[in-house]
CSV table of C-alpha atoms in Angstrom, one decimal:
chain,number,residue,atom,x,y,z
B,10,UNK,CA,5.8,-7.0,26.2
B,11,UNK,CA,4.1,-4.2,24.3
B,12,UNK,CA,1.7,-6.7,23.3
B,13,UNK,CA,0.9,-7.0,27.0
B,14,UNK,CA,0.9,-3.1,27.5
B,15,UNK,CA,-0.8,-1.8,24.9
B,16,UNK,CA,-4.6,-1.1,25.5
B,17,UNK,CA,-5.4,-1.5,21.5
B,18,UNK,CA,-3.4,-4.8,21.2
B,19,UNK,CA,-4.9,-6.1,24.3
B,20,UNK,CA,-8.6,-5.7,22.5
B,21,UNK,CA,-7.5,-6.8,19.1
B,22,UNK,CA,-6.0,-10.0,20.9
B,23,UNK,CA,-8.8,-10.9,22.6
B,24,UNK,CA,-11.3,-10.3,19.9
B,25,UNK,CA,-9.3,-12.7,18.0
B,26,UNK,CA,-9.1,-15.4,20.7
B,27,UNK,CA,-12.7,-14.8,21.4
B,28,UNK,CA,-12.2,-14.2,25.1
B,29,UNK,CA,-14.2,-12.0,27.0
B,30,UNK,CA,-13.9,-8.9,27.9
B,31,UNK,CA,-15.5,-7.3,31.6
B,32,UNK,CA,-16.4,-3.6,32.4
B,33,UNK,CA,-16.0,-3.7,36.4
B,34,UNK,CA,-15.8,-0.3,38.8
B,35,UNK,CA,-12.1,-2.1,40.3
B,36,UNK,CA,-9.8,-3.4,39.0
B,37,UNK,CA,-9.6,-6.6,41.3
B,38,UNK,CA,-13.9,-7.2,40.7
B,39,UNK,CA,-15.0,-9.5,38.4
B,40,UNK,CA,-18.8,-8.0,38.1
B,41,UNK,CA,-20.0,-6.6,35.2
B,42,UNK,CA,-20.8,-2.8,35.4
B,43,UNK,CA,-22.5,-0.6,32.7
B,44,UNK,CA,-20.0,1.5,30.2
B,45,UNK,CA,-21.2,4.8,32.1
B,46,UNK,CA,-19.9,3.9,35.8
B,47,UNK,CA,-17.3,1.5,35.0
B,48,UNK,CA,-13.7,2.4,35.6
B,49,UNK,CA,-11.9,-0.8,34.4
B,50,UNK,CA,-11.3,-3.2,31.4
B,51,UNK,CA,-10.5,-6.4,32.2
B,52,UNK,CA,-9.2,-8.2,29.5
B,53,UNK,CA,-8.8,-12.3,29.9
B,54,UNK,CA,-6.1,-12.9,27.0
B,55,UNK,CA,-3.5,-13.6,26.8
B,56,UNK,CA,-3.5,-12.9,30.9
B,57,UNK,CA,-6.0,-11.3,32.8
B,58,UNK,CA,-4.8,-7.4,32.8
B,59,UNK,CA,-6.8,-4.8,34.2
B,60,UNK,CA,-6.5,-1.1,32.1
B,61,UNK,CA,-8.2,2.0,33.1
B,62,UNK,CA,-11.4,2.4,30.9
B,63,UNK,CA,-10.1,6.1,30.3
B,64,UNK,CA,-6.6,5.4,28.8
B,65,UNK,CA,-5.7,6.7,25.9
B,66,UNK,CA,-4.8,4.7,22.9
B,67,UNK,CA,-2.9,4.6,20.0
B,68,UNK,CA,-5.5,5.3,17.7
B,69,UNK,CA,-5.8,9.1,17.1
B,70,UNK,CA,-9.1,11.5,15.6
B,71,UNK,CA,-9.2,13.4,12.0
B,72,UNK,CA,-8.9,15.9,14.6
B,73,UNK,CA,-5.0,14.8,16.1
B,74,UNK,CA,-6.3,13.7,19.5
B,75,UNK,CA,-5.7,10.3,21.3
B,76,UNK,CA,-9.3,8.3,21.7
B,77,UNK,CA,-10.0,6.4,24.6
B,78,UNK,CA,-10.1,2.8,25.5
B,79,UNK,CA,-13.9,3.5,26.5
B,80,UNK,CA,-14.8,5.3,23.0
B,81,UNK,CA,-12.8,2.5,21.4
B,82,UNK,CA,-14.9,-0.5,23.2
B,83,UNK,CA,-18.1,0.9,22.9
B,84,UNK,CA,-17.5,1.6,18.7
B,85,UNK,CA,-16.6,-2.3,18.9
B,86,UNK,CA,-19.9,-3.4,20.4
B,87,UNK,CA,-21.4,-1.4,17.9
B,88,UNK,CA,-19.7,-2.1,15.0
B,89,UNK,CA,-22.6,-3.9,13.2
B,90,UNK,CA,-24.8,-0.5,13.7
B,91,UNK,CA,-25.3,1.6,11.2
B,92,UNK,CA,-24.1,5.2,11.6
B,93,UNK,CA,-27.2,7.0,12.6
B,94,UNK,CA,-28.2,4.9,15.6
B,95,UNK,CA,-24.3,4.5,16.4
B,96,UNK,CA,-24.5,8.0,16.5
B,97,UNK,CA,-27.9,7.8,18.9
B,98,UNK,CA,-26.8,5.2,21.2
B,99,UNK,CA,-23.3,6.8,21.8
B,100,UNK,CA,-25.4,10.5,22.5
B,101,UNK,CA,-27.2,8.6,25.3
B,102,UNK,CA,-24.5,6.9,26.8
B,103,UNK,CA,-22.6,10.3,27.0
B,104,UNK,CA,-26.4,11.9,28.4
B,105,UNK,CA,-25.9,9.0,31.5
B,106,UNK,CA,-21.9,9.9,32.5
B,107,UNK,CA,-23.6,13.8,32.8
B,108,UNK,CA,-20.1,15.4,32.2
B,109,UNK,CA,-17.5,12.7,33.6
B,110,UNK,CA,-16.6,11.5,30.8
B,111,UNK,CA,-17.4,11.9,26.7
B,112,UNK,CA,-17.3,8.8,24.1
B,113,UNK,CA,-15.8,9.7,20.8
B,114,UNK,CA,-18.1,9.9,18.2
B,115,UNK,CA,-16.1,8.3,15.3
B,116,UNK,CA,-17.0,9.3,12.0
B,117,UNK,CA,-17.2,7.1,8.9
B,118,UNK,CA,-13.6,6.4,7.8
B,119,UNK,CA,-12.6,6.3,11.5
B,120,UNK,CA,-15.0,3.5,11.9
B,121,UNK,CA,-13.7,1.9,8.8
B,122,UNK,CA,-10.0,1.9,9.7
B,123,UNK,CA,-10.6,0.9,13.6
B,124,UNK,CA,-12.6,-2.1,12.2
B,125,UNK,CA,-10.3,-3.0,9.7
B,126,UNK,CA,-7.4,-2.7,12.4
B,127,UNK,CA,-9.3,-4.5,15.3
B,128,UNK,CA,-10.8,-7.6,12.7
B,129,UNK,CA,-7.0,-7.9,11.8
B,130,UNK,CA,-7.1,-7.0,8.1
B,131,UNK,CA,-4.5,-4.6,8.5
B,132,UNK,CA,-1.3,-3.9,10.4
B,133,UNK,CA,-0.7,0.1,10.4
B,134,UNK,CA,-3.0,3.1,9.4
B,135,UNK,CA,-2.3,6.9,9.6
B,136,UNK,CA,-5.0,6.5,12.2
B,137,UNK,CA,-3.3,4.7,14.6
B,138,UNK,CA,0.4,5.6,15.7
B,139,UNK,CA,2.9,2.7,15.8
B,140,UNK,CA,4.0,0.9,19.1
B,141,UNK,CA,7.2,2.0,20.9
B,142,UNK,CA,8.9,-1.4,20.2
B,143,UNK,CA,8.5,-0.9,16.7
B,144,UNK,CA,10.9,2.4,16.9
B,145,UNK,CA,12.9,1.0,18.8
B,146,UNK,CA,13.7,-2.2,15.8
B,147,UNK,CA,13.7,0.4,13.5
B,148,UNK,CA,16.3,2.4,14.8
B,149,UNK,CA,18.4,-1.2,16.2
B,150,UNK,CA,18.4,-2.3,12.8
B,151,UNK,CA,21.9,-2.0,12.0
B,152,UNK,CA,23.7,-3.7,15.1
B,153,UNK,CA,24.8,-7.2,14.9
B,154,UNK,CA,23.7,-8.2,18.4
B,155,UNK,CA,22.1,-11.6,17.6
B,156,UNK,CA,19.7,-10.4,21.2
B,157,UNK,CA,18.1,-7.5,19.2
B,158,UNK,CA,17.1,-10.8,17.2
B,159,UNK,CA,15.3,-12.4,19.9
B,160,UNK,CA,13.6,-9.6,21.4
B,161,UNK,CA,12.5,-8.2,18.3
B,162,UNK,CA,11.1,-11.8,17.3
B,163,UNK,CA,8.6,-11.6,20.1
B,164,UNK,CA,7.0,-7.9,19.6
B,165,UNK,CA,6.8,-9.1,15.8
B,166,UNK,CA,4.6,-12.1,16.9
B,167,UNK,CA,2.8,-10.3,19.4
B,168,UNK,CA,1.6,-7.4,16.4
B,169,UNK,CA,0.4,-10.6,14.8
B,170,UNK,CA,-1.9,-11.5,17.4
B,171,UNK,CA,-0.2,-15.0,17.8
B,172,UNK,CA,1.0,-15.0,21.5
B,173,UNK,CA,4.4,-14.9,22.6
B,174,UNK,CA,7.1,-16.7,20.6
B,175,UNK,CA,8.1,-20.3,21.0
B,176,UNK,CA,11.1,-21.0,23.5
B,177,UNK,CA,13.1,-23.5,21.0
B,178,UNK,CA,12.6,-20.9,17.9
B,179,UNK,CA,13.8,-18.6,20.1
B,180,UNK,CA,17.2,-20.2,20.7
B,181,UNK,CA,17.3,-20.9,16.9
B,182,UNK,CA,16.9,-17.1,16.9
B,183,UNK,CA,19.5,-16.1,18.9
B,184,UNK,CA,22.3,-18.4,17.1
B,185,UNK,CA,21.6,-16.9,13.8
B,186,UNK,CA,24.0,-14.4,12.2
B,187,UNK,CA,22.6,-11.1,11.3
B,188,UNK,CA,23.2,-9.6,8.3
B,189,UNK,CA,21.4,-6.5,8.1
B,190,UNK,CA,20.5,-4.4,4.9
B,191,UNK,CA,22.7,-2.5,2.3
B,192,UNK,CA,22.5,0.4,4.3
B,193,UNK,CA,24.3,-0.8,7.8
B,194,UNK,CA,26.9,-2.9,5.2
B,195,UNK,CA,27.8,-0.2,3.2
B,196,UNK,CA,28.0,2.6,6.0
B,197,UNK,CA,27.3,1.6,9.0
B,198,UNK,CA,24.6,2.2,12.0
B,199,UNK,CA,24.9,6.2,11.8
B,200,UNK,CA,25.2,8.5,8.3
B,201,UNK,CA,28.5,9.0,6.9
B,202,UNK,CA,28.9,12.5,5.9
B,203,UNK,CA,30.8,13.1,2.3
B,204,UNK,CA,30.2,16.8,1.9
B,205,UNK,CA,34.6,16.9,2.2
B,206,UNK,CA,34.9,14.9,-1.5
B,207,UNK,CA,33.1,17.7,-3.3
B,208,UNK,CA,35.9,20.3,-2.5
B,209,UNK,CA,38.7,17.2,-3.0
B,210,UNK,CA,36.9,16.3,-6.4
B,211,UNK,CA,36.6,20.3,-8.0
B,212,UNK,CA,40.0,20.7,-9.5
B,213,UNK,CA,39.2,17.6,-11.5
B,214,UNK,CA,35.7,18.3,-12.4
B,215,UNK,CA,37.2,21.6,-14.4
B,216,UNK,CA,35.0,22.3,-17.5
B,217,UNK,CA,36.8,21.3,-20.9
B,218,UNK,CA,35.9,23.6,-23.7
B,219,UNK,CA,32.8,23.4,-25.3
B,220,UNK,CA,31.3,21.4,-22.7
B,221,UNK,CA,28.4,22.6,-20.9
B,222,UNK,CA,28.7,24.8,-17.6
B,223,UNK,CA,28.6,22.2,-14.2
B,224,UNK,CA,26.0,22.8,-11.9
B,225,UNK,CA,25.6,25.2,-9.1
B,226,UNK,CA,25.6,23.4,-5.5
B,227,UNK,CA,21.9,25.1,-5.1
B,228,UNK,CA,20.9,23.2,-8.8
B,229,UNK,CA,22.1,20.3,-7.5
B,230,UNK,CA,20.7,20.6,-4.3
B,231,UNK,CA,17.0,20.8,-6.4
B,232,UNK,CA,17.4,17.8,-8.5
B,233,UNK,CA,18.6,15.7,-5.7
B,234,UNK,CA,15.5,16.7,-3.7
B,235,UNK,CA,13.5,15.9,-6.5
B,236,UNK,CA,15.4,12.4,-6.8
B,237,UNK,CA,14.3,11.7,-3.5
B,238,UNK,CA,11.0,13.1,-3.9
B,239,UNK,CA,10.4,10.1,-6.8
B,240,UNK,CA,11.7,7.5,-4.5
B,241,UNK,CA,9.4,8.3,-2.0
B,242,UNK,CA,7.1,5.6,-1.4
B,243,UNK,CA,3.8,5.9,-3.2
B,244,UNK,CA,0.6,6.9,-1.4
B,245,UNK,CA,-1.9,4.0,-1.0
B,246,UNK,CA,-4.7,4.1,-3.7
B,247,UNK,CA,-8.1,4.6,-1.9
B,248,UNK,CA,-10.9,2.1,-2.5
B,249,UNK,CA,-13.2,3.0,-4.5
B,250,UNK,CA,-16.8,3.5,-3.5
B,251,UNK,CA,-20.6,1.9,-4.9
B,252,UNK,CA,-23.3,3.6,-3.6
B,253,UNK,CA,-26.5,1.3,-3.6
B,254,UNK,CA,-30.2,2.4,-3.6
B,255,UNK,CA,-31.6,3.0,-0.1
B,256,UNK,CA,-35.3,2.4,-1.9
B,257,UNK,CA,-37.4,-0.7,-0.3
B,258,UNK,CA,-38.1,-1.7,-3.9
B,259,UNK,CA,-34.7,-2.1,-5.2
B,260,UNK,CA,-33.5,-5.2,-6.1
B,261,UNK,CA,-30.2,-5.1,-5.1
B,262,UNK,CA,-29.7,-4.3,-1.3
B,263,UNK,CA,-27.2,-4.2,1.2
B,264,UNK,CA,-27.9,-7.9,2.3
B,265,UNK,CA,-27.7,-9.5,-1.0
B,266,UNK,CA,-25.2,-7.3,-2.8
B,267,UNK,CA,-22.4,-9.2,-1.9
B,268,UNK,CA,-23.5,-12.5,-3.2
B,269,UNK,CA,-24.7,-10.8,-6.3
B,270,UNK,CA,-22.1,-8.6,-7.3
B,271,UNK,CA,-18.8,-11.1,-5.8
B,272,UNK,CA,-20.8,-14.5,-6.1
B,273,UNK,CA,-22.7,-14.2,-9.5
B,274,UNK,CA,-26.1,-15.0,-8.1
B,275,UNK,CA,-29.2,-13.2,-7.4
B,276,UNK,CA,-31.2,-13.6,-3.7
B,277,UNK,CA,-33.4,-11.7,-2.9
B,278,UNK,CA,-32.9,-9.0,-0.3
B,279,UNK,CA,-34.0,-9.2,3.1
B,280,UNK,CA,-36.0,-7.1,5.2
B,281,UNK,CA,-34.2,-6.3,8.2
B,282,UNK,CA,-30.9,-5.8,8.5
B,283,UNK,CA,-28.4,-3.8,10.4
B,284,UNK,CA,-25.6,-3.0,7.9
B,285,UNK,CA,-24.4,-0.1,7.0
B,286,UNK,CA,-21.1,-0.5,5.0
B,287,UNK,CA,-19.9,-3.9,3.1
B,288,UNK,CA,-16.6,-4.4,1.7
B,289,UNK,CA,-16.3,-6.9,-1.8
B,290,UNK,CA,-13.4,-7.6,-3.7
B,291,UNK,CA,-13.0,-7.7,-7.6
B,292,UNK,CA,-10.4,-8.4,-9.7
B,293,UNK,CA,-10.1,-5.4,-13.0
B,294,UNK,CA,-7.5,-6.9,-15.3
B,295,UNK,CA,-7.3,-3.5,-17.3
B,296,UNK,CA,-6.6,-1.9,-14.4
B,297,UNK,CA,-4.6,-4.0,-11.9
B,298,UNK,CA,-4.7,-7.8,-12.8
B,299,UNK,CA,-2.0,-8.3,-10.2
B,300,UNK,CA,-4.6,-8.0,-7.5
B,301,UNK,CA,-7.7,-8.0,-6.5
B,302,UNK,CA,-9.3,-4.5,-5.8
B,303,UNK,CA,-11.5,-3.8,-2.3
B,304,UNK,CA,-14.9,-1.5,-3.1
B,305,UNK,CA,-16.6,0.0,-0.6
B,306,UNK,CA,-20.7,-0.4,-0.6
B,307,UNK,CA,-22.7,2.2,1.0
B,308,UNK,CA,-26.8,2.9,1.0
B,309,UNK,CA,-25.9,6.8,1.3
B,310,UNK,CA,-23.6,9.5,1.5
B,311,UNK,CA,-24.6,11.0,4.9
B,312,UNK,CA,-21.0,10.8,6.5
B,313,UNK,CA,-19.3,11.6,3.3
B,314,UNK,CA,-16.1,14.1,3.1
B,315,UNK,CA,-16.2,16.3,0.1
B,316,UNK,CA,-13.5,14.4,-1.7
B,317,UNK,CA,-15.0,10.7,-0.5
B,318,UNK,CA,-17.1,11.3,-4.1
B,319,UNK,CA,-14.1,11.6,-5.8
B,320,UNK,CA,-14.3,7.6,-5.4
B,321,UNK,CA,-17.3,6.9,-6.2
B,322,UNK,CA,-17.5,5.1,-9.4
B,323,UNK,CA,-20.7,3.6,-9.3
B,324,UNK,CA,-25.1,4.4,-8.2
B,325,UNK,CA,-27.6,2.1,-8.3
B,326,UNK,CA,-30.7,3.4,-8.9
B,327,UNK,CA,-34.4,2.9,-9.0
B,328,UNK,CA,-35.1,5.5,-10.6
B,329,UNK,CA,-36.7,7.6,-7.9
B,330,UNK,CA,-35.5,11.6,-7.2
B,331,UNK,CA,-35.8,11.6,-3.5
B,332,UNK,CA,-32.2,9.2,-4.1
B,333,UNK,CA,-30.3,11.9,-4.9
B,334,UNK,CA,-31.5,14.4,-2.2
B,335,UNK,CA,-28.1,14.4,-0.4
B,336,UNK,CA,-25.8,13.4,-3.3
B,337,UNK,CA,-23.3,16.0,-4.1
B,338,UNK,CA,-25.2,16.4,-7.7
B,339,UNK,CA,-28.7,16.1,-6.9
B,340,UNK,CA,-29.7,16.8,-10.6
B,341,UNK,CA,-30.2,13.1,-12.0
B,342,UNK,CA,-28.6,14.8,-15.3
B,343,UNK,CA,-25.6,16.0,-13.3
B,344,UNK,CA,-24.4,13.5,-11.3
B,345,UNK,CA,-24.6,10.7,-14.1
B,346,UNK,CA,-22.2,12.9,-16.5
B,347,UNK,CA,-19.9,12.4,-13.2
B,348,UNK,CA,-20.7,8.8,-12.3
B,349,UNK,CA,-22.1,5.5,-14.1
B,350,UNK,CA,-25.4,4.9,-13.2
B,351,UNK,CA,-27.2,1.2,-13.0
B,352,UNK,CA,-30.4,0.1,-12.9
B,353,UNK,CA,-31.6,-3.4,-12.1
B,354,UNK,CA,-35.1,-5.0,-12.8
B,355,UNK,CA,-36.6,-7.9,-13.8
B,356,UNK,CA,-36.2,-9.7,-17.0
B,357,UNK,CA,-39.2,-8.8,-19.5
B,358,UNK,CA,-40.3,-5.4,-17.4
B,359,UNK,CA,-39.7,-2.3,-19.1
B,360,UNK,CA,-37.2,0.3,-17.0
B,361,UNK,CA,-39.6,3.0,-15.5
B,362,UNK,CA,-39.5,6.3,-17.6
B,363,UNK,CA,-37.7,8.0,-15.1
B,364,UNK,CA,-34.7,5.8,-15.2
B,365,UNK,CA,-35.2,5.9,-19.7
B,366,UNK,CA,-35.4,9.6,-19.2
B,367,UNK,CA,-31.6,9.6,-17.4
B,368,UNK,CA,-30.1,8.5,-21.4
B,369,UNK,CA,-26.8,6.1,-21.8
B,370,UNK,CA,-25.3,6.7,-18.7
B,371,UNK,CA,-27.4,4.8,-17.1
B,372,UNK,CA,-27.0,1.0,-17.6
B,373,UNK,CA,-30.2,-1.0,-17.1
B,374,UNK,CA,-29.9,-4.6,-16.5
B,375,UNK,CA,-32.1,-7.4,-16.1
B,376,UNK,CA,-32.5,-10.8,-14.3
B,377,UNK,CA,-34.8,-13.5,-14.2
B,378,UNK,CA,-37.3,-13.0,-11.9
B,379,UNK,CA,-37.0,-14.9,-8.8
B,380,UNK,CA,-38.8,-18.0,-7.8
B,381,UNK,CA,-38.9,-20.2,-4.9
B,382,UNK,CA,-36.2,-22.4,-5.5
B,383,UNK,CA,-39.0,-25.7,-4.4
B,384,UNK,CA,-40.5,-25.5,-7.4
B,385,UNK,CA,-39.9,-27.1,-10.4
B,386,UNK,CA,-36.7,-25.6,-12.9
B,387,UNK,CA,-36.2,-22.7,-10.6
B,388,UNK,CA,-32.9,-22.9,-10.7
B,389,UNK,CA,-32.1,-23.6,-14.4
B,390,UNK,CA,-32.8,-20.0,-15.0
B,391,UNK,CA,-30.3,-19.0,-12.5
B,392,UNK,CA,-27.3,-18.9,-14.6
B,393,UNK,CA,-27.9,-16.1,-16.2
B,394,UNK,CA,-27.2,-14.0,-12.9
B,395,UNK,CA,-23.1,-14.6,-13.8
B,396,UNK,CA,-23.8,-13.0,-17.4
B,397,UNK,CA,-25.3,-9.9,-15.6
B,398,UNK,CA,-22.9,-9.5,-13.4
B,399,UNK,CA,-20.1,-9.7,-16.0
B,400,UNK,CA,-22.1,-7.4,-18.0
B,401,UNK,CA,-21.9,-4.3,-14.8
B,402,UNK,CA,-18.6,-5.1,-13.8
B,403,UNK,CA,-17.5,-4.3,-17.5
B,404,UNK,CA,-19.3,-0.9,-17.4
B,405,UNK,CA,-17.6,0.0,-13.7
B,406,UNK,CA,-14.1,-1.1,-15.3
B,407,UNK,CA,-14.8,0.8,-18.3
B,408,UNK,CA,-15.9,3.8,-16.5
B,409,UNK,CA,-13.1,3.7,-14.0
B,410,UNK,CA,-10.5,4.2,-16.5
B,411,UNK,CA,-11.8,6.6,-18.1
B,412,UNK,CA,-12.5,8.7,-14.5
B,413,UNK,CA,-8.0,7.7,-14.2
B,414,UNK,CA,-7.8,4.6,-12.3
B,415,UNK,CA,-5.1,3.1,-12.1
B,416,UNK,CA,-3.4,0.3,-10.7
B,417,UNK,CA,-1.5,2.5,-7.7
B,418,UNK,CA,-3.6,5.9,-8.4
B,419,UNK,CA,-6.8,7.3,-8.1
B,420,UNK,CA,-8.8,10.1,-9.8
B,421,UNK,CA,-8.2,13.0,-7.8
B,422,UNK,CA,-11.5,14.3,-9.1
B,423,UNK,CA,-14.6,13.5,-11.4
């Protein structure tokens, strides 16, 4: 019943069911209390279950410590902030509990991963420590116990977010035969030590004349490490990063980026809005055509870590210095011999000179100016926005592999 149990699932689970979720002061009220007095969670899926609004989690800080359910509730209800006011809102609520308690301030790829988990894009994160249940199937792997089957069946569907498992799959479950993996056929449950056959096997591992000298146990001992060392699983490649212009006369903002750099189509961008990151996919076939890659789109760098710009592989610009203030190169000359630079305008306008000034490696495009789609042949115009598009996307890719991308690595600097 980790699913049940665990304070993280419980709010994942109920996100996804769209059920609602009540701060009370007691666990047996049903009244709604503010974040800052409130001592309970009551969570309504899949049954009601009242947790202590201070538990600890799973989900653990850059700096090792567990975060608690509050800090973990409150980053939810704010997760369409941007940073800065997240940041404001969270120093307030913390200014109200005078001392009682602190909210975790989580910083940008905490935020990222705990939205990523919670949303249910992903399953496991160095972030967030993995359940009890699921040590427990790893290490009961190897036994043939068709009720290891059925209890495992049910934690696996509870990780899922789908509920508890099915009574007549369930009995299908338990009369299956379990086979286990190459390991538990060829050796069993627990490691087989062999060390005895080397000392059986040296009177016939003798060298013959002219061959080359065997080994020493310590050489071996190296290249076996290494061997393993190979195997190992591969790190996961980090996405890569855009940064967009913050400027109020920029084309391309964080509200319409998404339909112009994934859709093909300009909009233009709205006034107000809230968002602070946006995530868009892209297929690169000369870098991974197996898969689409996920890009990261940010108006700034204020929560960056030093080797976040190690990922960034694209700026748009306006042209305007103030932009690069806090950029890690904040010479316009600099930081474009690092990164590709791109400038959007309107069709027939000339680039201003600052952005002409920056040379090659800024790539100026242009679409057709935007008119109220009422009027007359507004829209014929629009399919040029595809052929723009095509036209950046080509300079990222080409850019990209020439900074090392590759279709399981990343740069590890620019």
């Amino acid at each position: 019943m980790a699913s049940i149990d665990d304070p993280l699932l419980l709010l994942r689970q109920s996100i996804a069911a769209g059920s609602k979720i009540i701060a009370t002061t007691s666990p047996d009220s049903s009244d709604e209390a503010p974040l800052s007095t409130a001592t309970h969670l009551i969570f309504t899926h899949p049954v009601r279950k009242a947790v202590p609004i201070d538990a600890a989690t799973r989900f653990t800080s850059t700096e090792g410590k567990a975060v608690d359910l509050r800090s973990i509730y409150f980053a939810w209800l704010n997760h369409d902030v941007a940073i800065p006011e997240y940041n404001a809102v969270a120093t307030k609520l913390n200014d109200e509990m005078a001392g009682s308690a602190t909210v975790h301030m989580f910083a940008f790829v905490e935020r990222l991963v705990l939205f990523t988990f919670l949303e249910g894009a992903s399953e496991e994160s160095e972030f967030i420590k993995p359940l009890a249940g699921d040590k427990d199937a790893a290490t009961g792997a190897g036994t043939t116990a068709t009720g290891a089957a059925l209890k495992a069946a049910p934690a696996t569907s509870g990780r899922a977010g789908r509920g508890a498992i099915d009574p007549r799959l369930a009995q299908i479950y338990d009369g299956e035969r379990r086979m286990g993996d190459r390991n538990t056929v060829l050796r069993g449950i627990k490691p087989t030590d062999f060390s005895h056959v080397r000392k059986l096997a040296a009177p016939f591992m003798t060298r013959k004349p002219g061959q080359a000298p065997q080994p020493s146990a310590a050489t071996a001992a190296a290249a076996a490490n290494a061997s393993l060392a190979l195997n190992q699983k591969p790190a996961r490649r980090p996405d890569p990063i855009i940064l967009l212009s913050p400027s109020a006369s920029a084309l391309l903002r964080m509200s319409n980026a998404k339909a112009f750099l994934e859709g093909g189509r300009y909009m233009p961008p709205e006034t107000n809005t809230s968002t602070s990151m946006l995530h868009i996919s892209r297929t690169l076939k000369d870098i991974d055509p197996s898969r689409p890659m996920r890009f990261i789109l940010v108006e700034g760098p204020e929560q960056f870590k030093p080797e976040y710009w190690n990922r960034v592989v694209a700026v748009f610009t306006t042209g305007q210095a103030w932009q690069f203030k806090n950029y890690r190169w904040s010479n316009p000359a600099e930081l474009f011999k690092h990164v590709l630079g791109v400038y959007l305008g309107w069709r027939g306008d000339e680039p201003p000179e600052a952005v002409r000034a920056f040379g090659h490696k800024v790539l100026a495009c242009s679409v057709e100016k935007w008119r109220d789609p009422g009027q007359l042949g507004a829209e014929t115009s629009r399919w040029r926005d595809r052929e723009v598009v095509e036209a950046i996307w080509k300079g990222i890719e080409a850019n990209m592999r020439a900074k090392g991308w590759r279709k399981d690595a990343a740069p590890g600097a620019i």
